Short mmCIF file of C-alpha atoms in Angstrom, two decimals:
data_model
loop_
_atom_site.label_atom_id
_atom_site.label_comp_id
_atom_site.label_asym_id
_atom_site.label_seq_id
_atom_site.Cartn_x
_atom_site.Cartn_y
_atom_site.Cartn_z
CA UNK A 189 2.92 15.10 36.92
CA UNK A 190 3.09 19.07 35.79
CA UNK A 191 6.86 17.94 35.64
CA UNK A 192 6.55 14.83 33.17
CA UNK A 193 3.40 17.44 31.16
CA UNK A 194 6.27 20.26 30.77
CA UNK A 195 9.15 17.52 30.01
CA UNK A 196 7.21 16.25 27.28
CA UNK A 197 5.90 19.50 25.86
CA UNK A 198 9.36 20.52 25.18
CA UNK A 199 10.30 16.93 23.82
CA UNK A 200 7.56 17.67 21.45
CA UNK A 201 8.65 21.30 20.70
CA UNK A 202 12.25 20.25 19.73
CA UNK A 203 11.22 17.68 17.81
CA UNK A 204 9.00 19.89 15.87
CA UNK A 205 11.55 22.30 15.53
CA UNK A 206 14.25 20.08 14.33
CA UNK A 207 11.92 18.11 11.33
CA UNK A 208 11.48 21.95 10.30
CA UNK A 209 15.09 22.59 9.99
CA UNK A 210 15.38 19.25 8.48
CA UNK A 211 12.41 19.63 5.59
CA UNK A 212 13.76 22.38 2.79
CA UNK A 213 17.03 20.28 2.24
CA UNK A 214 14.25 17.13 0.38
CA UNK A 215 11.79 19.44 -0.09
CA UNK A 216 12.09 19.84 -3.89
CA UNK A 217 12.89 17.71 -6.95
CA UNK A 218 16.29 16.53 -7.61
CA UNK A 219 18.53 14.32 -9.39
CA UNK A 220 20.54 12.02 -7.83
CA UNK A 221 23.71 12.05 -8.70
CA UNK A 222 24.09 15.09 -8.59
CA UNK A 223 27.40 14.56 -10.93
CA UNK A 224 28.60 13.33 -13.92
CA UNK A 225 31.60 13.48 -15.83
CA UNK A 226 31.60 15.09 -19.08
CA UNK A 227 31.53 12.71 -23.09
CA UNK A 228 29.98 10.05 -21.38
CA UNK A 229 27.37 8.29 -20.47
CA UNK A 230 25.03 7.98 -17.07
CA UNK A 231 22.30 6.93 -15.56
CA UNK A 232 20.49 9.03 -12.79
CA UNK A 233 17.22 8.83 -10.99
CA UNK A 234 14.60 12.73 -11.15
CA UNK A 235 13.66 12.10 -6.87
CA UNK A 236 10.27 14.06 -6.42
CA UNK A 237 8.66 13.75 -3.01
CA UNK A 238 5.29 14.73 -2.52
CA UNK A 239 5.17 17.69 -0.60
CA UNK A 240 1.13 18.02 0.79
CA UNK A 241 -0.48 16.70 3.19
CA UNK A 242 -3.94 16.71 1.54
CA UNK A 243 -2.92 15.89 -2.35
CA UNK A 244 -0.71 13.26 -4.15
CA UNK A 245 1.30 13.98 -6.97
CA UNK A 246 -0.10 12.10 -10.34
CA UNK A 247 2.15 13.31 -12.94
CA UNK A 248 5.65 14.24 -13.44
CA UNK A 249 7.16 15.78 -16.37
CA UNK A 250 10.86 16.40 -17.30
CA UNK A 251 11.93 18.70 -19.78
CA UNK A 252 15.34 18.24 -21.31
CA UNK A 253 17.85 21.03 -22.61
CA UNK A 254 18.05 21.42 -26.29
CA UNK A 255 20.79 24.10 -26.73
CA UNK A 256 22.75 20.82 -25.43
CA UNK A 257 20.58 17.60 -26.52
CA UNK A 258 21.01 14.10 -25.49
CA UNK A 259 21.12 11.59 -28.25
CA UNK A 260 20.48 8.53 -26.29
CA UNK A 261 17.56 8.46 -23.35
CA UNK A 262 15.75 5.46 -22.44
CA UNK A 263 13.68 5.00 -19.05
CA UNK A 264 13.40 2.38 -16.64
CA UNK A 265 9.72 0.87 -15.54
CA UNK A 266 8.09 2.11 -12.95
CA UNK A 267 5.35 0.23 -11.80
CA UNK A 268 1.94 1.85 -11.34
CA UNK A 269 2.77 4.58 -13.74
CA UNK A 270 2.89 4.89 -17.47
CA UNK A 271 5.70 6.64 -19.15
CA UNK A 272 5.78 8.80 -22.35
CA UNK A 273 8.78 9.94 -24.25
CA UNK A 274 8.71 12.65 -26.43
CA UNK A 275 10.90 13.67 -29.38
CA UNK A 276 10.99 16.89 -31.12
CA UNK A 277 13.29 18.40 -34.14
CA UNK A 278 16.04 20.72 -32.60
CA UNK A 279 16.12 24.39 -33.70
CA UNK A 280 19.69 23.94 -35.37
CA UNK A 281 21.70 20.93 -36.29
CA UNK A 282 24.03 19.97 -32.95
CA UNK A 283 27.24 18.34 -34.44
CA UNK A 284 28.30 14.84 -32.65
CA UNK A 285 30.17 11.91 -32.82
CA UNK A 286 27.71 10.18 -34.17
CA UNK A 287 26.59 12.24 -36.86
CA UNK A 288 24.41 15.86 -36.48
CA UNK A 289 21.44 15.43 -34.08
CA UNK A 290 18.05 17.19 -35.88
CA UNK A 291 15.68 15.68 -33.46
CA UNK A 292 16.15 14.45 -29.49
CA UNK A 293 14.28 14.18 -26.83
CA UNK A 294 12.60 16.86 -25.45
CA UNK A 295 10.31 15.53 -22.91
CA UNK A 296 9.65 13.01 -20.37
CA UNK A 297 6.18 12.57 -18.99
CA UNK A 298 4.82 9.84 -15.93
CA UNK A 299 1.51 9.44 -15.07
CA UNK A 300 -0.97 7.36 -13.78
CA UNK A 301 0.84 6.29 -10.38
CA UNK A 302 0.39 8.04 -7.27
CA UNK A 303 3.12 9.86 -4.53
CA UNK A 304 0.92 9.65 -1.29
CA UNK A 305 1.65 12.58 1.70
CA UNK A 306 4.95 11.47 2.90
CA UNK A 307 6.31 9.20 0.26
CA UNK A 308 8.68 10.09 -2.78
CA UNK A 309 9.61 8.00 -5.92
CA UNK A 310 12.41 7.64 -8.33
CA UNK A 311 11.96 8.05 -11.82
CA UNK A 312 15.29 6.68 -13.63
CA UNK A 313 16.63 7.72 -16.99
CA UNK A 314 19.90 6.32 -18.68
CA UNK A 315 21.43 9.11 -20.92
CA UNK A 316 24.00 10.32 -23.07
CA UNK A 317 26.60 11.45 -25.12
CA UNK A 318 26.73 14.55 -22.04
CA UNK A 319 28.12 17.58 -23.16
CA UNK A 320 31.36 19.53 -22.46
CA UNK A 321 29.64 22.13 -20.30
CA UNK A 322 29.32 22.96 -16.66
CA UNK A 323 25.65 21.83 -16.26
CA UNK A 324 22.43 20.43 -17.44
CA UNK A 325 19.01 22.14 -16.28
CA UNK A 326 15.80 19.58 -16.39
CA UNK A 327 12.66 21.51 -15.53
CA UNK A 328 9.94 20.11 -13.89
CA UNK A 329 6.59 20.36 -13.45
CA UNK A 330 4.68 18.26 -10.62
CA UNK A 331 1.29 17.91 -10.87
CA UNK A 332 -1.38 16.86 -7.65
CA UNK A 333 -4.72 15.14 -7.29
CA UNK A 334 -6.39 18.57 -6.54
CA UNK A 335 -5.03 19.79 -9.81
CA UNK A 336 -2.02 22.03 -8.27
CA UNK A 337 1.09 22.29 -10.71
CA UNK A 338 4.45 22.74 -8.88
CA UNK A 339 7.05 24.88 -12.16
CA UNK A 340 10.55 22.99 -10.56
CA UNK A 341 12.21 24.90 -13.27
CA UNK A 342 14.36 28.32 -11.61
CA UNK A 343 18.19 28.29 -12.34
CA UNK A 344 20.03 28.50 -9.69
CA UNK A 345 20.86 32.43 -8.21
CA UNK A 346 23.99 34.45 -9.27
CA UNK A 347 24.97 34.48 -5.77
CA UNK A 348 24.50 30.76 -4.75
CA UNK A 349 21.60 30.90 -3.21
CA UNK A 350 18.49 28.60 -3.89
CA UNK A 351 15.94 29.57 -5.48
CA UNK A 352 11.95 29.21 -4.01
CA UNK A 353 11.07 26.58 -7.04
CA UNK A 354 15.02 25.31 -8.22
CA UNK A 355 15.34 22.91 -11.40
CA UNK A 356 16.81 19.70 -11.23
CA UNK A 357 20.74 20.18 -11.87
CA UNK A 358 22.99 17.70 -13.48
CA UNK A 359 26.56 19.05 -12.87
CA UNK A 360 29.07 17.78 -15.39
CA UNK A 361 32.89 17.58 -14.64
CA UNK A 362 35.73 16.66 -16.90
CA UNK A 363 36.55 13.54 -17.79
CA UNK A 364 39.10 11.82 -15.36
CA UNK A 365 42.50 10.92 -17.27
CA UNK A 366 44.00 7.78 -17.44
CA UNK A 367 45.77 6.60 -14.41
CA UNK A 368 43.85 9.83 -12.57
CA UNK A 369 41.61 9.25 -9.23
CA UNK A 370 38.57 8.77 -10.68
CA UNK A 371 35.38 10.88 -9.43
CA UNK A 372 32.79 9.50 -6.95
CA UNK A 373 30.42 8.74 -9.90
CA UNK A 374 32.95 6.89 -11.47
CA UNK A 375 34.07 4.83 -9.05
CA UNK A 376 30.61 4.36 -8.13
CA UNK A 377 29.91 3.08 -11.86
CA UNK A 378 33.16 1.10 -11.18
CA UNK A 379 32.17 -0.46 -7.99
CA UNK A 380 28.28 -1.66 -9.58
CA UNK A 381 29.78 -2.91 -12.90
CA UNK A 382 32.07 -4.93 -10.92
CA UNK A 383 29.87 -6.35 -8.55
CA UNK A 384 27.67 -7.23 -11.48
CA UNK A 385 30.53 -9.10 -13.42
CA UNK A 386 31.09 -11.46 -10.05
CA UNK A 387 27.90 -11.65 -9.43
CA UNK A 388 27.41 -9.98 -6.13
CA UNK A 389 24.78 -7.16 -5.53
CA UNK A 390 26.10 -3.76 -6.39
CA UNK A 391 26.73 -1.42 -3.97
CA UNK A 392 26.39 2.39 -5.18
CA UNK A 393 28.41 5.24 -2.72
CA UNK A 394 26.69 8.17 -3.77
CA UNK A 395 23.93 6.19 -2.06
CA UNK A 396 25.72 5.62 1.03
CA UNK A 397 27.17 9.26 1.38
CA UNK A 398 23.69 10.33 1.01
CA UNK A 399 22.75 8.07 3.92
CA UNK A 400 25.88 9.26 5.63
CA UNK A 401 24.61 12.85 5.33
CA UNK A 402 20.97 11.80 6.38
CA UNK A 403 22.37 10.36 9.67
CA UNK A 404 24.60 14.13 10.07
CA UNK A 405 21.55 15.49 10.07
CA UNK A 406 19.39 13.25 12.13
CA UNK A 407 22.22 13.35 15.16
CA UNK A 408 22.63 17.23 14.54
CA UNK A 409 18.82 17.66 15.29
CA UNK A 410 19.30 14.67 18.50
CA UNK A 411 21.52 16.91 19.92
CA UNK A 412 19.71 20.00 19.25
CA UNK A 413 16.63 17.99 21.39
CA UNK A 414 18.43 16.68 24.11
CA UNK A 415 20.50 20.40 24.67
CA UNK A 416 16.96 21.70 24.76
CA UNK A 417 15.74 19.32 27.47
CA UNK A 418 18.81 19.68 29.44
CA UNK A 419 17.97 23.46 29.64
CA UNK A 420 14.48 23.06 30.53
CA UNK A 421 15.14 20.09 33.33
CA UNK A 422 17.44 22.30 34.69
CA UNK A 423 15.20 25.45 34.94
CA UNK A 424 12.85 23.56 36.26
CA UNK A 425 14.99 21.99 39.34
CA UNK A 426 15.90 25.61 40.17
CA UNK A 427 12.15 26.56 40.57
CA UNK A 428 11.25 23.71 42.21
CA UNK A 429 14.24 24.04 45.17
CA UNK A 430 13.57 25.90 47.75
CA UNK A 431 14.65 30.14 48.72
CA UNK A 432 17.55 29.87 51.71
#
């Protein structure tokens, strides 16, 4: 029995260990996709997971840029929670297709739902025209039941590291040419519009690579267990046999 007690004590230790190693990569607000392609048009879901074990979140709000404003947001439903959408007048005139932009919006706000320990939610937002630039910051602010406010809002760090508290980041490429591979996200877009048109359910990639890169991870931290018990089980059969 002290065997099976010390078998299962490291089972439990390298299972701890690996959920730890696991954690930081969802442990902070993000938008998924991570990419879209510059002049167009997109639609991308602000992931927050709830990150206490003794609070849920209760409000989310998304500030969007204004040095690079969006003239076209609308939100999808989500149920439980009410959604406000706030537009404000833009320090200077920003010149588009469409005319110059004074006003856009500037804020996002849901409330009223609840993110229980453990859970996350999507909140989706269909925007556009996106800029010619490299990137769009969204900070956020996530707000719990015991009145704690989470600032998601640092850019990322000159050297590629992550910041403690990062901001959601929209990366924006160029434009695929005609008759040029199209990006992920487009062919994604592709793919759903497609399905749509014959009816079928759509089937989005970005969501299966980031399944793909969930199961990486999940065998990664398998192997990391069972290289751990193999260790032990094998210390332990040396104790146990007997001195020549």
């Amino acid at each position: 029995m002290s065997f099976v007690r010390r078998a299962a004590t490291v089972v439990a230790a390298a299972t701890a260990l690996t959920a730890a190693l696991a954690l930081p990569a969802f442990a902070h607000v993000t938008i998924q996709p991570g990419t879209a392609e510059q002049g167009g048009f997109t639609k991308v879901a602000f992931r927050v997971p709830n990150e206490r074990d003794n609070a849920s979140t209760t409000k989310i709000e998304v500030s969007f840029p204004t040095e690079h404003p969006l003239a076209f947001v609308s939100v999808k439903p989500v149920p439980g929670w009410t959604v406000k959408v706030t537009e404000g007048k833009l320090p200077a005139p920003v010149k588009t297709e469409y005319g110059d932009l004074e006003e856009a919006v500037t804020k996002v706000v849901w409330e009223g739902g609840k993110i229980n320990p453990g859970e996350f939610q999507e909140f989706e937002v269909s925007m556009g025209q996106l800029p010619e630039v490299d990137s769009l910051m969204f900070p956020t602010k996530q707000t719990y039941s015991g009145g704690e406010v989470v600032d998601w809002s640092e850019a990322p760090k000159a050297d590629g590291t992550e910041p403690e508290h990062p901001a959601p980041l929209l990366k924006l490429v160029p434009a695929a040419e005609d008759g040029a591979t199209a990006t992920p996200a487009t062919a994604a877009a592709s793919a759903s519009a497609a399905a749509s048109a014959s009816g079928a359910p759509s089937v989005t990639p970005v969501a299966a690579a980031s399944s793909s890169d969930g199961t990486a991870r999940l065998l990664g931290g398998a192997g990391l267990v069972v290289g751990i018990i193999g260790v032990v089980i094998g210390a332990l059969g040396l104790r146990r046999r007997p001195s020549a």
